[in-house]
């Protein structure tokens, strides 16, 4: 059961990482790994800056898809 819970939480982040890498290779994003790390940060300011970069650099549909994945991952996090 713990494995399923872990996968359920990690799959959306893996999707986001994959999409960021693709757009990095296409030349649409700088430093995909840094952006991915910033999106996972506990610092709200760092996350906001990463989201702003994505919003400015990516096509609207891609940005909205990424934010939907991130919101889904956030809603599945266990409460502290």
Short mmCIF file of N, CA and C in Angstrom, two decimals:
data_model
loop_
_atom_site.label_atom_id
_atom_site.label_comp_id
_atom_site.label_asym_id
_atom_site.label_seq_id
_atom_site.Cartn_x
_atom_site.Cartn_y
_atom_site.Cartn_z
N UNK A 1 0.83 -1.20 0.00
CA UNK A 1 0.00 0.00 0.00
C UNK A 1 0.87 1.26 0.00
N UNK A 2 1.95 1.24 0.76
CA UNK A 2 2.85 2.38 0.82
C UNK A 2 3.47 2.66 -0.55
N UNK A 3 3.81 1.60 -1.28
CA UNK A 3 4.38 1.76 -2.61
C UNK A 3 3.38 2.44 -3.55
N UNK A 4 2.13 2.03 -3.50
CA UNK A 4 1.11 2.64 -4.35
C UNK A 4 0.93 4.12 -4.01
N UNK A 5 0.94 4.42 -2.73
CA UNK A 5 0.80 5.82 -2.32
C UNK A 5 1.99 6.64 -2.84
N UNK A 6 3.18 6.08 -2.73
CA UNK A 6 4.38 6.76 -3.22
C UNK A 6 4.29 7.00 -4.73
N UNK A 7 3.90 6.00 -5.49
CA UNK A 7 3.78 6.14 -6.94
C UNK A 7 2.71 7.17 -7.30
N UNK A 8 1.61 7.15 -6.59
CA UNK A 8 0.51 8.07 -6.86
C UNK A 8 0.96 9.52 -6.68
N UNK A 9 1.85 9.75 -5.72
CA UNK A 9 2.38 11.09 -5.49
C UNK A 9 3.47 11.46 -6.47
N UNK A 10 4.29 10.49 -6.87
CA UNK A 10 5.47 10.78 -7.68
C UNK A 10 5.21 10.86 -9.19
N UNK A 11 4.21 10.19 -9.68
CA UNK A 11 3.96 10.18 -11.13
C UNK A 11 3.70 11.57 -11.69
N UNK A 12 2.86 12.41 -11.06
CA UNK A 12 2.68 13.76 -11.63
C UNK A 12 3.99 14.55 -11.70
N UNK A 13 4.85 14.42 -10.70
CA UNK A 13 6.13 15.14 -10.73
C UNK A 13 7.02 14.61 -11.85
N UNK A 14 6.99 13.31 -12.09
CA UNK A 14 7.78 12.73 -13.18
C UNK A 14 7.29 13.26 -14.53
N UNK A 15 5.99 13.41 -14.66
CA UNK A 15 5.42 13.95 -15.90
C UNK A 15 5.90 15.39 -16.11
N UNK A 16 5.84 16.19 -15.05
CA UNK A 16 6.29 17.58 -15.13
C UNK A 16 7.77 17.63 -15.51
N UNK A 17 8.59 16.82 -14.85
CA UNK A 17 10.03 16.80 -15.15
C UNK A 17 10.28 16.45 -16.62
N UNK A 18 9.55 15.47 -17.13
CA UNK A 18 9.70 15.04 -18.52
C UNK A 18 9.34 16.17 -19.48
N UNK A 19 8.22 16.84 -19.23
CA UNK A 19 7.79 17.94 -20.10
C UNK A 19 8.80 19.09 -20.06
N UNK A 20 9.31 19.39 -18.87
CA UNK A 20 10.32 20.46 -18.76
C UNK A 20 11.58 20.11 -19.56
N UNK A 21 12.01 18.86 -19.47
CA UNK A 21 13.20 18.43 -20.23
C UNK A 21 12.98 18.55 -21.73
N UNK A 22 11.82 18.14 -22.20
CA UNK A 22 11.51 18.24 -23.63
C UNK A 22 11.59 19.69 -24.09
N UNK A 23 10.97 20.57 -23.33
CA UNK A 23 10.97 21.98 -23.74
C UNK A 23 12.34 22.63 -23.57
N UNK A 24 13.13 22.10 -22.67
CA UNK A 24 14.52 22.57 -22.56
C UNK A 24 15.29 22.19 -23.82
N UNK A 25 15.13 20.94 -24.27
CA UNK A 25 15.84 20.49 -25.48
C UNK A 25 15.35 21.22 -26.72
N UNK A 26 14.09 21.67 -26.70
CA UNK A 26 13.56 22.44 -27.83
C UNK A 26 14.02 23.90 -27.79
N UNK A 27 14.70 24.28 -26.71
CA UNK A 27 15.20 25.64 -26.59
C UNK A 27 14.20 26.62 -26.02
N UNK A 28 13.10 26.12 -25.47
CA UNK A 28 12.07 27.00 -24.93
C UNK A 28 12.27 27.31 -23.45
N UNK A 29 13.09 26.52 -22.77
CA UNK A 29 13.30 26.71 -21.33
C UNK A 29 14.78 26.68 -20.99
N UNK A 30 15.19 27.57 -20.09
CA UNK A 30 16.55 27.47 -19.55
C UNK A 30 16.55 26.53 -18.35
N UNK A 31 17.58 25.79 -18.15
CA UNK A 31 17.83 25.02 -16.92
C UNK A 31 16.61 24.26 -16.41
N UNK A 32 16.18 23.26 -17.15
CA UNK A 32 15.00 22.49 -16.77
C UNK A 32 15.15 21.84 -15.40
N UNK A 33 16.34 21.35 -15.08
CA UNK A 33 16.55 20.71 -13.78
C UNK A 33 16.40 21.71 -12.64
N UNK A 34 16.90 22.91 -12.84
CA UNK A 34 16.77 23.95 -11.81
C UNK A 34 15.30 24.35 -11.63
N UNK A 35 14.58 24.47 -12.74
CA UNK A 35 13.16 24.79 -12.65
C UNK A 35 12.39 23.69 -11.92
N UNK A 36 12.69 22.44 -12.25
CA UNK A 36 12.01 21.31 -11.59
C UNK A 36 12.29 21.33 -10.09
N UNK A 37 13.52 21.59 -9.71
CA UNK A 37 13.87 21.65 -8.28
C UNK A 37 13.15 22.82 -7.61
N UNK A 38 13.05 23.94 -8.29
CA UNK A 38 12.36 25.10 -7.72
C UNK A 38 10.87 24.83 -7.54
N UNK A 39 10.28 24.09 -8.47
CA UNK A 39 8.87 23.75 -8.34
C UNK A 39 8.60 22.83 -7.16
N UNK A 40 9.60 22.05 -6.75
CA UNK A 40 9.46 21.15 -5.60
C UNK A 40 9.86 21.81 -4.29
N UNK A 41 10.37 23.02 -4.35
CA UNK A 41 10.87 23.71 -3.17
C UNK A 41 9.75 23.99 -2.17
N UNK A 42 10.12 24.01 -0.89
CA UNK A 42 9.16 24.39 0.15
C UNK A 42 9.05 25.91 0.26
N UNK A 43 9.95 26.62 -0.40
CA UNK A 43 9.94 28.08 -0.36
C UNK A 43 8.92 28.60 -1.38
N UNK A 44 7.84 29.25 -0.91
CA UNK A 44 6.80 29.72 -1.84
C UNK A 44 7.32 30.73 -2.86
N UNK A 45 8.27 31.56 -2.47
CA UNK A 45 8.82 32.54 -3.41
C UNK A 45 9.57 31.87 -4.55
N UNK A 46 10.33 30.85 -4.22
CA UNK A 46 11.08 30.11 -5.24
C UNK A 46 10.13 29.41 -6.20
N UNK A 47 9.07 28.78 -5.66
CA UNK A 47 8.08 28.14 -6.51
C UNK A 47 7.39 29.16 -7.42
N UNK A 48 7.06 30.32 -6.87
CA UNK A 48 6.38 31.35 -7.65
C UNK A 48 7.25 31.85 -8.80
N UNK A 49 8.53 32.02 -8.54
CA UNK A 49 9.45 32.46 -9.60
C UNK A 49 9.55 31.41 -10.71
N UNK A 50 9.59 30.14 -10.33
CA UNK A 50 9.64 29.07 -11.33
C UNK A 50 8.37 29.05 -12.16
N UNK A 51 7.22 29.20 -11.50
CA UNK A 51 5.95 29.22 -12.23
C UNK A 51 5.88 30.42 -13.17
N UNK A 52 6.38 31.56 -12.73
CA UNK A 52 6.39 32.74 -13.58
C UNK A 52 7.27 32.52 -14.82
N UNK A 53 8.41 31.89 -14.63
CA UNK A 53 9.28 31.58 -15.77
C UNK A 53 8.56 30.66 -16.75
N UNK A 54 7.91 29.63 -16.23
CA UNK A 54 7.18 28.71 -17.11
C UNK A 54 6.07 29.43 -17.85
N UNK A 55 5.35 30.29 -17.15
CA UNK A 55 4.24 31.02 -17.78
C UNK A 55 4.74 31.91 -18.91
N UNK A 56 5.90 32.52 -18.74
CA UNK A 56 6.45 33.41 -19.75
C UNK A 56 7.05 32.66 -20.94
N UNK A 57 7.62 31.48 -20.70
CA UNK A 57 8.40 30.80 -21.73
C UNK A 57 7.64 29.71 -22.49
N UNK A 58 6.61 29.14 -21.90
CA UNK A 58 5.94 28.00 -22.52
C UNK A 58 4.63 28.41 -23.20
N UNK A 59 4.21 27.62 -24.19
CA UNK A 59 2.87 27.85 -24.74
C UNK A 59 1.82 27.70 -23.63
N UNK A 60 0.74 28.45 -23.75
CA UNK A 60 -0.29 28.49 -22.71
C UNK A 60 -0.82 27.10 -22.35
N UNK A 61 -1.11 26.28 -23.34
CA UNK A 61 -1.66 24.94 -23.08
C UNK A 61 -0.69 24.09 -22.28
N UNK A 62 0.60 24.19 -22.59
CA UNK A 62 1.61 23.42 -21.86
C UNK A 62 1.70 23.91 -20.42
N UNK A 63 1.72 25.23 -20.25
CA UNK A 63 1.78 25.81 -18.90
C UNK A 63 0.58 25.35 -18.07
N UNK A 64 -0.60 25.40 -18.65
CA UNK A 64 -1.80 24.99 -17.91
C UNK A 64 -1.76 23.50 -17.57
N UNK A 65 -1.23 22.68 -18.47
CA UNK A 65 -1.10 21.26 -18.18
C UNK A 65 -0.13 20.99 -17.03
N UNK A 66 0.97 21.73 -17.02
CA UNK A 66 1.95 21.56 -15.94
C UNK A 66 1.36 22.00 -14.61
N UNK A 67 0.68 23.14 -14.60
CA UNK A 67 0.11 23.60 -13.33
C UNK A 67 -0.97 22.65 -12.84
N UNK A 68 -1.72 22.04 -13.75
CA UNK A 68 -2.73 21.06 -13.34
C UNK A 68 -2.06 19.85 -12.69
N UNK A 69 -0.95 19.38 -13.25
CA UNK A 69 -0.22 18.26 -12.65
C UNK A 69 0.32 18.64 -11.28
N UNK A 70 0.85 19.85 -11.16
CA UNK A 70 1.40 20.29 -9.88
C UNK A 70 0.30 20.43 -8.82
N UNK A 71 -0.85 20.96 -9.21
CA UNK A 71 -1.96 21.09 -8.27
C UNK A 71 -2.44 19.72 -7.83
N UNK A 72 -2.48 18.77 -8.76
CA UNK A 72 -2.88 17.41 -8.41
C UNK A 72 -1.91 16.78 -7.44
N UNK A 73 -0.62 16.99 -7.66
CA UNK A 73 0.40 16.44 -6.77
C UNK A 73 0.31 17.08 -5.39
N UNK A 74 0.05 18.38 -5.35
CA UNK A 74 -0.05 19.08 -4.08
C UNK A 74 -1.26 18.61 -3.29
N UNK A 75 -2.38 18.39 -3.98
CA UNK A 75 -3.59 17.95 -3.27
C UNK A 75 -3.46 16.53 -2.74
N UNK A 76 -2.51 15.75 -3.27
CA UNK A 76 -2.32 14.38 -2.80
C UNK A 76 -1.27 14.27 -1.70
N UNK A 77 -0.61 15.37 -1.37
CA UNK A 77 0.39 15.32 -0.30
C UNK A 77 -0.30 15.08 1.04
N UNK A 78 0.31 14.26 1.89
CA UNK A 78 -0.28 14.08 3.21
C UNK A 78 -0.16 15.36 4.02
N UNK A 79 -1.16 15.63 4.87
CA UNK A 79 -1.10 16.84 5.70
C UNK A 79 -0.06 16.69 6.78
N UNK A 80 0.55 17.82 7.09
CA UNK A 80 1.61 17.81 8.10
C UNK A 80 1.05 17.87 9.49
#
